[in-house]
Amino acid sequence: MSDDGPDPTDEEVVSAASEAAEGVVLDRYKQSELRDFDVTVTFEEGVLDVDVYVNPPADADADADAVAEEAARAARDAVDDLFGEG
């Protein structure tokens, strides 16, 4: 953990993780073309849980499973950065 100050709040962790994951999804697909996507993040008792669902258009170039995995990794990396572990 970082000695730079207090640990981030649970809300800050969830917000950072959500923003990072959504950023990856919206970077890969135009929002107007997505059929649906959902990012669910929880942070309880020091455990981060990230679930990303992507339902892209049928003709999308990017693989939905790969994008979801990348988005989840980005969320974890963002939280690591918050705790000074990145």
Coordinates of N, CA and C in Angstrom, one line a residue:
M1 N 0.8 -1.2 0.0 CA 0.0 0.0 0.0 C 0.9 1.2 0.0
S2 N 0.3 2.3 -0.4 CA 1.0 3.6 -0.6 C 1.1 4.3 0.8
D3 N 2.2 5.0 1.0 CA 2.3 5.8 2.2 C 2.0 7.3 1.9
D4 N 1.4 7.5 0.8 CA 1.1 8.9 0.3 C -0.2 9.5 1.0
G5 N -0.9 8.7 1.8 CA -2.1 9.2 2.4 C -3.1 8.1 2.6
P6 N -4.3 8.4 3.0 CA -5.3 7.4 3.3 C -5.7 6.6 2.0
D7 N -6.1 5.4 2.3 CA -6.6 4.5 1.2 C -7.8 5.2 0.6
P8 N -8.1 4.9 -0.7 CA -9.3 5.4 -1.3 C -10.5 4.8 -0.7
T9 N -11.6 5.5 -0.8 CA -12.9 4.9 -0.3 C -13.4 3.9 -1.2
D10 N -14.3 3.1 -0.7 CA -14.9 2.0 -1.5 C -15.6 2.7 -2.8
E11 N -16.2 3.8 -2.6 CA -16.9 4.5 -3.7 C -15.9 5.0 -4.7
E12 N -14.7 5.5 -4.3 CA -13.7 5.9 -5.2 C -13.1 4.7 -6.0
V13 N -13.0 3.6 -5.4 CA -12.5 2.4 -6.0 C -13.5 1.9 -7.1
V14 N -14.8 1.9 -6.7 CA -15.8 1.4 -7.7 C -15.9 2.4 -8.8
S15 N -15.8 3.7 -8.6 CA -15.9 4.7 -9.6 C -14.8 4.6 -10.6
A16 N -13.5 4.5 -10.1 CA -12.4 4.4 -10.9 C -12.4 3.1 -11.8
A17 N -12.8 2.0 -11.2 CA -12.9 0.7 -11.9 C -14.0 0.8 -13.0
S18 N -15.1 1.3 -12.7 CA -16.2 1.5 -13.6 C -15.8 2.3 -14.8
E19 N -15.2 3.5 -14.5 CA -14.8 4.4 -15.6 C -13.8 3.8 -16.5
A20 N -12.9 3.1 -15.9 CA -11.8 2.4 -16.8 C -12.4 1.4 -17.7
A21 N -13.3 0.5 -17.1 CA -13.9 -0.5 -17.9 C -14.8 0.0 -19.0
E22 N -15.6 1.0 -18.7 CA -16.5 1.6 -19.7 C -15.7 2.3 -20.7
G23 N -14.6 2.9 -20.4 CA -13.7 3.6 -21.3 C -13.2 2.6 -22.4
V24 N -12.8 1.4 -22.0 CA -12.3 0.4 -22.9 C -13.4 0.0 -23.9
V25 N -14.6 -0.3 -23.3 CA -15.7 -0.7 -24.2 C -16.1 0.3 -25.2
L26 N -16.2 1.6 -24.7 CA -16.6 2.7 -25.6 C -15.4 3.1 -26.6
D27 N -14.2 2.7 -26.3 CA -13.1 2.9 -27.2 C -13.2 1.9 -28.3
R28 N -13.7 0.7 -28.1 CA -13.7 -0.4 -29.1 C -14.9 -0.3 -30.0
Y29 N -16.0 0.2 -29.4 CA -17.3 0.2 -30.1 C -17.9 1.6 -30.0
K30 N -18.6 2.1 -31.1 CA -19.3 3.3 -31.0 C -20.5 3.0 -30.1
Q31 N -20.8 3.9 -29.1 CA -21.9 3.7 -28.2 C -23.2 3.5 -28.9
S32 N -23.4 4.3 -30.0 CA -24.7 4.2 -30.7 C -24.9 2.9 -31.4
E33 N -23.8 2.2 -31.7 CA -23.9 0.9 -32.3 C -24.0 -0.3 -31.4
L34 N -23.7 -0.1 -30.1 CA -23.8 -1.2 -29.1 C -25.3 -1.5 -28.9
R35 N -25.6 -2.8 -28.9 CA -26.9 -3.2 -28.6 C -27.1 -3.1 -27.1
D36 N -26.1 -3.4 -26.3 CA -26.2 -3.3 -24.9 C -24.8 -3.5 -24.3
F37 N -24.5 -2.9 -23.2 CA -23.3 -3.2 -22.4 C -23.6 -2.9 -20.9
D38 N -22.9 -3.6 -20.1 CA -23.1 -3.4 -18.6 C -21.8 -3.6 -17.9
V39 N -21.5 -2.7 -17.0 CA -20.3 -2.9 -16.2 C -20.8 -2.9 -14.7
T40 N -20.5 -4.0 -14.0 CA -20.9 -4.1 -12.6 C -19.6 -4.2 -11.8
V41 N -19.4 -3.3 -10.8 CA -18.2 -3.3 -10.0 C -18.7 -3.3 -8.5
T42 N -18.1 -4.2 -7.7 CA -18.3 -4.1 -6.3 C -16.9 -4.2 -5.6
F43 N -16.8 -3.5 -4.5 CA -15.6 -3.6 -3.7 C -16.0 -3.7 -2.3
E44 N -15.9 -4.9 -1.7 CA -16.3 -5.1 -0.4 C -15.2 -5.9 0.4
E45 N -14.8 -5.4 1.5 CA -13.8 -6.0 2.4 C -12.5 -6.3 1.6
G46 N -12.1 -5.3 0.8 CA -10.9 -5.4 0.1 C -10.9 -6.2 -1.2
V47 N -12.1 -6.7 -1.5 CA -12.2 -7.6 -2.7 C -12.9 -6.9 -3.8
L48 N -12.2 -6.8 -5.0 CA -12.8 -6.2 -6.2 C -13.4 -7.2 -7.0
D49 N -14.6 -7.0 -7.4 CA -15.3 -7.9 -8.4 C -15.8 -7.0 -9.5
V50 N -15.4 -7.4 -10.7 CA -15.7 -6.7 -12.0 C -16.4 -7.7 -12.9
D51 N -17.6 -7.3 -13.4 CA -18.3 -8.1 -14.4 C -18.6 -7.1 -15.6
V52 N -18.2 -7.5 -16.8 CA -18.4 -6.7 -17.9 C -19.2 -7.6 -19.0
Y53 N -20.3 -7.0 -19.4 CA -21.1 -7.7 -20.4 C -21.2 -6.7 -21.6
V54 N -20.9 -7.3 -22.8 CA -20.9 -6.5 -24.1 C -21.7 -7.3 -25.1
N55 N -22.7 -6.6 -25.7 CA -23.5 -7.1 -26.8 C -23.3 -6.2 -28.0
P56 N -22.3 -6.4 -28.8 CA -22.0 -5.5 -29.9 C -22.9 -5.8 -31.1
P57 N -22.8 -4.9 -32.1 CA -23.5 -5.2 -33.3 C -23.0 -6.5 -34.0
A58 N -23.8 -7.1 -34.8 CA -23.4 -8.4 -35.4 C -22.2 -8.2 -36.3
D59 N -22.0 -7.1 -36.9 CA -20.8 -6.9 -37.8 C -19.6 -6.2 -37.1
A60 N -19.6 -6.2 -35.8 CA -18.4 -5.6 -35.1 C -17.1 -6.3 -35.4
D61 N -16.1 -5.6 -35.5 CA -14.7 -6.1 -35.7 C -14.2 -6.7 -34.4
A62 N -14.4 -6.0 -33.3 CA -13.8 -6.5 -32.0 C -14.6 -7.6 -31.4
D63 N -13.9 -8.6 -30.9 CA -14.6 -9.7 -30.3 C -15.1 -9.3 -28.9
A64 N -16.4 -9.5 -28.6 CA -17.0 -9.1 -27.4 C -16.3 -9.7 -26.1
D65 N -16.0 -10.9 -26.2 CA -15.4 -11.6 -25.0 C -14.0 -11.0 -24.7
A66 N -13.2 -10.7 -25.8 CA -11.9 -10.1 -25.6 C -12.0 -8.7 -25.1
V67 N -13.0 -7.9 -25.6 CA -13.2 -6.6 -25.1 C -13.6 -6.6 -23.6
A68 N -14.5 -7.5 -23.3 CA -14.9 -7.6 -21.9 C -13.8 -7.9 -21.0
E69 N -12.9 -8.8 -21.4 CA -11.7 -9.2 -20.6 C -10.8 -8.0 -20.5
E70 N -10.5 -7.3 -21.6 CA -9.7 -6.1 -21.5 C -10.2 -5.1 -20.6
A71 N -11.6 -4.9 -20.7 CA -12.2 -3.9 -19.8 C -12.0 -4.2 -18.3
A72 N -12.2 -5.5 -18.0 CA -12.0 -6.0 -16.6 C -10.6 -5.8 -16.2
R73 N -9.6 -6.1 -17.0 CA -8.2 -5.8 -16.7 C -7.9 -4.3 -16.5
A74 N -8.5 -3.5 -17.3 CA -8.4 -2.0 -17.1 C -8.9 -1.6 -15.8
A75 N -10.1 -2.2 -15.4 CA -10.7 -1.8 -14.1 C -9.7 -2.2 -13.0
R76 N -9.2 -3.4 -13.0 CA -8.2 -3.8 -12.0 C -7.0 -3.0 -11.9
D77 N -6.5 -2.6 -13.1 CA -5.3 -1.8 -13.2 C -5.6 -0.4 -12.6
A78 N -6.8 0.2 -12.9 CA -7.1 1.5 -12.3 C -7.2 1.4 -10.8
V79 N -7.7 0.3 -10.2 CA -7.7 0.2 -8.8 C -6.3 0.0 -8.2
D80 N -5.5 -0.7 -8.9 CA -4.1 -0.9 -8.5 C -3.4 0.5 -8.4
D81 N -3.7 1.3 -9.4 CA -3.1 2.7 -9.5 C -3.6 3.5 -8.3
L82 N -4.9 3.4 -7.9 CA -5.4 4.1 -6.8 C -4.7 3.8 -5.5
F83 N -4.3 2.5 -5.3 CA -3.6 2.0 -4.1 C -2.1 2.2 -4.3
G84 N -1.6 2.7 -5.4 CA -0.2 2.9 -5.6 C 0.5 1.7 -5.9
E85 N -0.2 0.7 -6.4 CA 0.4 -0.6 -6.7 C 0.7 -0.8 -8.2
G86 N 0.4 0.2 -9.0 CA 0.5 0.1 -10.4 C 1.8 0.4 -11.0

